[in-house]
Amino acid sequence: MARSIDIARGTGSRERSAWPPSWCWYAVLVLACLAWLPAARAADGRHYMVSDWTMADGLPHNLVHALAQDRDGFIWAGTWEGVVRFNGRHFTVFDRQNTPGAELSGVFCILAEADGGVLFGTAADGVFRYHRGRWQHLGEPAARRLPVTALLRDAGGDLWIASANRLLRMDTHGRIHAAGAAAGLPGVRVNALVDGGDGAVLVATDAGAYRLQDGRAMPWADWAGTHAVRGIAGDGAGGWLLATDNGVYWRDGAGKVTHLQPGRRVDAVLRDRLGAIWMSLSSSSGELLRHAGDGDERLPTPGPVSAALLADREGLVWSGSTHGLHRVAEVAAVGFTRADGLRSDYVRVVLQSGDRALWIGHAEGLDRWYQRRMHPVRLAAGSGRDPSVLALAWRDDTLWAGTFDQGVFGLDAQGRVKQRIRVGGQREPIVRALLADPDGGLWIGGTHGLSHYRDGRLQLRLDSRDQPGATVQALYRDPDGTLWIGTTGGMAALGPDDVLRTWSAEGDIPAQYVFDFLRDPDGDLWIASDRGLLRMRNGSFRVYDHRHGLPRDKLFRIIDDQAGNLWLPSNIGVFRVARAELDQIDAGTRRQLAVHVLDHSDGMPGSQGNGASMPAGWRVHNGALAFPTSAGLGLIDPRIAGRYDGRASPVVFESVSVDGVARAPAAQLRLEPGARRVAVAYTALNFRAPDKMRYRYRLRGFDAGWVEAGSDTEAVYTNLPPGRYRLEVQAMALPRDWARQSEVGTAQMALEVVPPLWKRTSSRVLLGLALVAAVVLGFWLRTASYRRSQRRLSRVIAARTEELSDKNRALELAGIERDRLLQRLEHQATHDVLTGLPNRRAAEFHLRQALERAGDRGEPLCVALIDIDHFKQINDRHGHHGGDRVLREVAELLRQHLDGEQFVSRHGGEEFLAVLRGLTLEQALQRLQALRLALARARMDEVDPGLVVTASIGVAECRPGQESPRTLLAAADRQLYRAKREGRNRVCAA
């Protein structure tokens, strides 16, 4: 049907209906879709949707003057503030700010050339040309200040320019010639230029249409009168269309003239590949009209349309207006929204009753579409707010409606409430599923579990309190009488014998949430779940999910379209899956499903489906499919869906960046030595559904296989080794199946990574030759002077031999001296200079070794600290020389009394350390008492006759708690201080 309804906004664009904003008209049209879809559409039976882009989406200005599609497939739009190139996803802007030297303000015409270049006619700066990333200002200086309204390139390469009231011709050297006046063209405004064939130029002027050939201008198209002609277009079948101030004149190939929109000014006209005629009408409202068959329809645009009108290679129609850029596309879906009389766009359930009325449950209650009108159905009494409706069922002229918090309502065919069933006690549960039986019984599923109502009696059959997570959200009656129950914790089946069987989530069934069932005649049970589509066969489950190509795993409904397909609503659109492909997956002859996705880009009011309510979709009597969404009720004609599948979209390289520096895309890319990162942006020029494009790429010579890029549009490589490569990019619209190569778009780019100079083959050859030459030259020189060199070498060897002998002798003497020095240094490092005893550093090392040895062998070990009594007084009385003499005498005495098995060192100042290995504490005390007495009897006559020197000694034995050097020394030190306190000249032990 040609007139669809308003739908929700899409990403990056606004989508509009193809009819005026009157919900009554919408209702009529959607009724046609629902009630008599095959016969009661518009004349050619097509649905259209308008999508809009404005400055908020990237346009430099909202007023679009001109449109064109270049050789690669990009859409170009001219505005007051520059031009844009559109790839279906985003705009690339060229204006004074980012394009130095290109004055692109006020672009009124665009001409795409066969070599891939694009020409732009400006309001006051002549013509600019864009080709392979470079801009050029055409013509001699005088040509660069012309206002340009139309352009045409003839077969000889000359450029025809409409400039206000003049027709000019720019030759291949850039010189301007006044072609119109010389040919006899009247001095009126020139509006359009078209190739008339055979070297002729068709000229649309305010005084009518003219044919200019061989330097003469003759009136043309007398069948269109003498009205001002705004545009000329071929009809694709040998005929011509003229847009005039008196409508459109169409003369077909047989000479028949048809007059459309008489009395109205038409600024642009075209005929699309389907035979429909599109017209841009100049008026206060600025209408875009489509004429097909015997009828005209208005395509709504938000502002008055301009003369910018284009039919692209996909069959889409583009239009410009004061409010941006607009795309008109045929779609497979329409929708019910608030604009059509729905009280809420958040639709939860839909059902068609026996009288062919459509019942729509939503967040604000229930509506009924019947006899071309939307009827609100009141559930609440008085002026109260209606509850949200989440479940519907129909049986015997009674509609049952399950609600969020007010139980279940029974209504007659006119929507009048006849009965209300209260399911809970003080607080009503959420009712999510209803099933009416032929015997008058009603099954009610919800957060409470499952109840059965009949003859005024309500019986609880499945209590969610006894089974956590058993909220019932789907009910399905098998042909054999089995009642299948979908819950939030698996599923259950109540057999005709009233025996309940359950399948718990994840354990018995590979899913958590079960949303719907469908039984096949062969016995297979299909299950919609949060883990994908399940097939239950002979008690086992087969899962089809994202691993098999489903874009999302969570599915809310299963509808068979009776044409070999299953339709599955989800949160990102409705999926169409062929049954045959599911069987091929099972047979192992296929790995991926070719899933067709219908979403907002196909005319759906929204992509997000609604589940956990019943029914979440319906197949109406004529085959149309209705699906609730968060933005309205979507209505799909399954015969139109996929009409444009199977077409390969051209793939182009948009930009190249090497180490952050932009490069113009080219068929061959050369990377100089040192380049580290290359990024190539690509895109498939699919304007019908760019969000459904999927990509893969590979760099031949580097990648082992294809890199699945999903919807990403950039390939990045770093630190590529030198060599020659080929970047291949493939794109395909969903449903994706790379095996269908006829539907895959491909682009290739040669890439060469130049090696550094020293790695190049030529450099290596030259280096090899140089090495060979050097070897040959060296050999020759060495041979020529061989004997002279031998004599000289003999003399040198003799002298060197004698010199080495002397040096060897000197080295031997130096080695002996070095060894002695090292021995002295080692002794000095570990011995006290004054006493000759080991110093504290050596003592610490020796003590650690002694402790380890004692621990390993189980031998006793004692440590003693020996301190000379009143040593400070000796120093004060006899000076440091006398004190040093006393220290040496005491050290010698210690060496004499402690044999070689023991160790004694100077610990610091007048204190000495003795490590007594193999001695118990008693044995150590005896040895130390003898030492103390010997010291007291020793004479120090050389210091002072009669001087008596005594010592205090503290001794400790290695035992638990004092088996480390620190703890053992601390224990001996405590005993030393104890000897001092108790009067000195004694030995104390712990």
XYZ file of C-alpha atoms in Angstrom, residues 623-934:
312
model
C -1.451 -13.150 6.167
C -0.201 -9.842 7.541
C 1.857 -10.055 10.733
C 1.326 -7.765 13.725
C 4.021 -7.287 16.381
C 3.932 -5.127 19.526
C 6.916 -2.790 19.992
C 7.933 -0.116 22.449
C 7.043 2.541 19.857
C 3.754 1.247 18.501
C 2.249 -1.757 16.758
C 4.207 -2.957 13.721
C 2.376 -4.463 10.744
C 4.417 -6.492 8.253
C 3.453 -7.757 4.819
C 5.617 -10.922 4.620
C 5.366 -10.970 0.833
C 7.074 -7.572 0.545
C 9.739 -8.331 3.144
C 12.991 -9.186 1.439
C 11.926 -7.734 -1.906
C 15.267 -5.924 -2.173
C 17.421 -8.745 -0.817
C 20.032 -10.268 -3.056
C 21.550 -7.059 -4.404
C 25.242 -6.448 -3.959
C 26.125 -3.001 -2.631
C 29.188 -1.246 -4.063
C 32.081 -1.013 -1.620
C 34.332 2.048 -1.705
C 37.389 3.212 0.190
C 36.556 6.521 1.846
C 39.837 7.541 3.441
C 43.362 6.404 4.134
C 45.537 7.498 7.059
C 49.244 6.692 7.329
C 50.710 7.468 10.752
C 47.884 9.926 11.331
C 48.373 11.774 8.020
C 45.424 11.666 5.600
C 46.038 10.269 2.114
C 43.675 10.248 -0.850
C 42.291 6.742 -1.505
C 43.714 5.202 -4.656
C 43.839 1.850 -6.415
C 47.446 1.503 -5.281
C 48.842 2.685 -1.960
C 52.586 3.006 -1.406
C 54.010 3.145 2.119
C 57.483 4.601 2.405
C 60.092 3.141 4.786
C 59.336 3.962 8.407
C 55.533 3.910 8.064
C 54.188 2.218 11.171
C 50.362 2.440 11.057
C 47.937 2.454 8.152
C 44.167 2.829 8.609
C 41.771 2.369 5.691
C 38.151 3.435 6.073
C 35.669 1.682 3.798
C 31.912 1.575 3.414
C 29.218 -0.137 1.400
C 26.965 2.361 -0.341
C 23.662 0.912 0.722
C 21.233 3.729 1.434
C 18.169 1.583 2.024
C 19.440 -0.042 5.233
C 23.059 0.951 5.955
C 22.816 -0.307 9.543
C 22.243 -3.821 8.222
C 25.534 -3.967 6.345
C 28.156 -6.408 7.610
C 31.804 -6.417 6.586
C 34.862 -8.592 6.434
C 38.342 -7.901 5.105
C 41.718 -9.507 4.622
C 45.173 -8.348 3.606
C 46.420 -10.920 1.125
C 50.010 -11.737 1.916
C 49.531 -10.997 5.615
C 46.203 -12.283 6.968
C 45.704 -16.022 7.056
C 41.953 -15.640 6.499
C 39.069 -13.208 6.538
C 38.713 -10.830 9.467
C 35.036 -10.575 10.463
C 34.485 -6.849 11.087
C 30.742 -6.871 11.830
C 29.487 -3.323 11.296
C 32.944 -1.708 11.730
C 34.189 0.213 8.708
C 37.931 0.513 9.243
C 40.875 -1.825 8.757
C 44.041 -0.988 10.716
C 47.491 -2.557 10.312
C 50.688 -1.714 12.157
C 54.351 -2.476 11.476
C 53.750 -4.318 8.221
C 56.902 -5.979 6.886
C 58.096 -4.812 3.455
C 56.278 -6.436 0.581
C 53.338 -6.260 -1.800
C 49.836 -6.851 -0.444
C 46.235 -6.573 -1.566
C 43.507 -5.358 0.775
C 40.144 -6.940 0.019
C 36.915 -5.743 1.631
C 33.560 -7.470 1.272
C 30.153 -6.245 2.390
C 26.761 -7.858 2.548
C 23.399 -6.779 3.868
C 21.559 -8.934 6.356
C 20.695 -11.733 6.051
C 24.419 -12.475 5.822
C 25.620 -15.556 3.966
C 29.073 -15.068 2.473
C 28.586 -18.144 0.325
C 26.130 -16.155 -1.828
C 28.884 -14.229 -3.607
C 26.486 -12.686 -6.113
C 25.073 -10.643 -3.226
C 28.465 -9.580 -1.879
C 30.025 -6.224 -2.711
C 33.803 -6.179 -3.035
C 36.566 -3.585 -3.218
C 40.322 -4.070 -3.532
C 43.349 -1.889 -2.981
C 46.943 -2.755 -3.805
C 49.364 -1.902 -1.014
C 53.145 -1.824 -1.228
C 55.353 -1.417 1.836
C 58.665 -0.128 0.532
C 61.675 -1.610 2.358
C 64.497 0.613 3.661
C 67.315 1.309 1.237
C 69.554 -1.322 2.792
C 66.826 -3.968 2.486
C 66.042 -3.405 -1.187
C 67.136 -6.038 -3.726
C 69.043 -3.534 -5.856
C 70.952 -2.273 -2.837
C 71.815 -5.805 -1.779
C 73.060 -6.646 -5.283
C 75.260 -3.544 -5.375
C 76.592 -4.307 -1.902
C 77.414 -7.877 -2.931
C 79.267 -6.701 -6.013
C 81.215 -4.192 -3.932
C 82.211 -6.913 -1.492
C 83.381 -9.193 -4.299
C 85.451 -6.362 -5.802
C 86.989 -5.571 -2.439
C 87.928 -9.219 -1.903
C 89.534 -9.467 -5.342
C 91.441 -6.213 -4.858
C 92.639 -7.228 -1.410
C 93.834 -10.593 -2.664
C 95.759 -8.930 -5.457
C 97.432 -6.428 -3.139
C 98.340 -9.105 -0.610
C 99.896 -11.313 -3.309
C 101.992 -8.525 -4.808
C 103.677 -7.594 -1.529
C 103.755 -11.026 0.070
C 107.543 -11.538 0.376
C 108.206 -7.984 1.527
C 105.568 -8.369 4.131
C 107.002 -11.698 5.246
C 110.442 -10.214 5.949
C 108.979 -7.263 7.748
C 106.738 -9.581 9.688
C 109.677 -11.777 10.786
C 111.508 -8.796 12.228
C 108.430 -7.600 13.978
C 107.750 -11.067 15.389
C 111.260 -11.348 16.832
C 111.038 -7.947 18.465
C 107.602 -8.653 19.761
C 108.692 -12.036 21.136
C 111.483 -10.471 23.169
C 109.191 -7.735 24.334
C 106.575 -10.262 25.389
C 109.115 -12.294 27.331
C 110.125 -9.210 29.318
C 106.522 -8.375 29.917
C 105.777 -11.936 31.068
C 108.530 -11.784 33.663
C 107.289 -8.417 34.863
C 103.754 -9.803 35.034
C 104.897 -12.789 37.117
C 106.563 -10.469 39.647
C 103.548 -8.211 39.650
C 101.309 -11.235 40.245
C 103.310 -12.298 43.284
C 103.186 -8.792 44.689
C 99.481 -8.583 43.959
C 98.814 -11.822 45.835
C 100.744 -10.555 48.820
C 98.907 -7.275 48.727
C 95.546 -9.063 48.535
C 96.510 -11.188 51.494
C 97.468 -8.097 53.493
C 94.292 -6.328 52.470
C 92.189 -9.318 53.389
C 93.942 -9.565 56.764
C 93.501 -5.855 57.380
C 89.849 -6.102 56.494
C 89.237 -8.870 58.994
C 91.751 -8.154 61.817
C 92.274 -5.482 64.382
C 95.395 -3.444 63.652
C 96.301 -2.861 67.313
C 95.886 -6.363 68.741
C 96.183 -8.526 65.670
C 92.995 -10.324 66.663
C 90.060 -10.804 64.243
C 87.829 -7.733 64.222
C 84.093 -7.479 64.788
C 83.219 -8.074 61.129
C 85.179 -11.341 61.124
C 83.677 -12.283 64.483
C 80.102 -11.885 63.199
C 80.834 -14.126 60.228
C 82.544 -16.708 62.446
C 79.684 -16.675 64.961
C 77.068 -17.363 62.249
C 79.123 -20.289 60.968
C 79.612 -21.639 64.475
C 75.895 -21.465 65.209
C 75.025 -23.273 61.947
C 77.633 -25.951 62.674
C 76.429 -26.401 66.250
C 72.858 -26.677 65.067
C 73.748 -29.210 62.365
C 75.907 -31.373 64.643
C 74.063 -30.854 67.935
C 77.218 -29.559 69.654
C 77.225 -27.137 72.578
C 78.298 -23.572 71.952
C 79.000 -20.667 74.309
C 79.766 -17.033 73.709
C 81.646 -14.788 76.140
C 82.079 -11.007 76.209
C 85.271 -9.899 78.057
C 85.554 -6.272 79.165
C 88.705 -4.752 80.836
C 87.741 -3.130 84.134
C 88.393 0.605 84.642
C 90.046 0.890 81.234
C 89.183 4.562 80.995
C 91.173 5.276 84.161
C 94.158 3.451 82.651
C 93.894 5.608 79.564
C 93.523 8.784 81.634
C 96.477 7.936 83.882
C 98.902 6.409 81.399
C 97.716 7.922 78.136
C 96.567 6.214 74.999
C 99.990 4.691 74.496
C 99.678 2.928 77.842
C 96.124 1.913 77.099
C 97.153 0.446 73.741
C 99.921 -1.499 75.526
C 97.384 -2.972 77.946
C 95.076 -3.989 75.059
C 97.933 -5.812 73.286
C 98.939 -7.622 76.492
C 95.354 -8.716 77.166
C 94.967 -9.899 73.529
C 98.136 -11.977 73.817
C 96.884 -13.499 77.073
C 93.579 -14.444 75.378
C 95.437 -16.152 72.558
C 97.457 -18.175 75.058
C 94.531 -19.355 77.185
C 92.042 -20.085 74.392
C 93.460 -22.900 72.248
C 92.989 -23.308 68.500
C 89.513 -24.824 68.820
C 88.165 -21.552 70.190
C 87.836 -18.153 68.606
C 88.644 -14.771 70.110
C 88.318 -11.301 68.589
C 88.378 -7.692 69.537
C 84.712 -6.713 69.724
C 85.297 -3.025 70.116
C 87.164 -0.650 72.474
C 88.240 -2.612 75.590
C 85.761 -5.430 74.869
C 86.649 -8.862 73.440
C 84.486 -11.698 72.112
C 85.204 -15.381 72.610
C 83.315 -18.123 70.726
C 83.746 -21.378 72.626
C 82.837 -24.326 70.404
C 82.208 -27.727 71.864
C 82.095 -26.429 75.464
C 79.095 -26.625 77.722
C 78.286 -23.707 79.968
C 80.054 -25.350 82.926
C 83.184 -26.066 80.858
C 83.174 -22.560 79.501
C 82.922 -21.109 83.037
C 85.977 -23.118 84.131
C 88.011 -21.952 81.152
C 86.992 -18.330 81.599
C 87.631 -18.342 85.390
C 91.167 -19.525 84.642
C 91.530 -16.786 82.101
C 90.269 -14.161 84.587
C 92.762 -15.282 87.268
C 95.639 -15.341 84.788
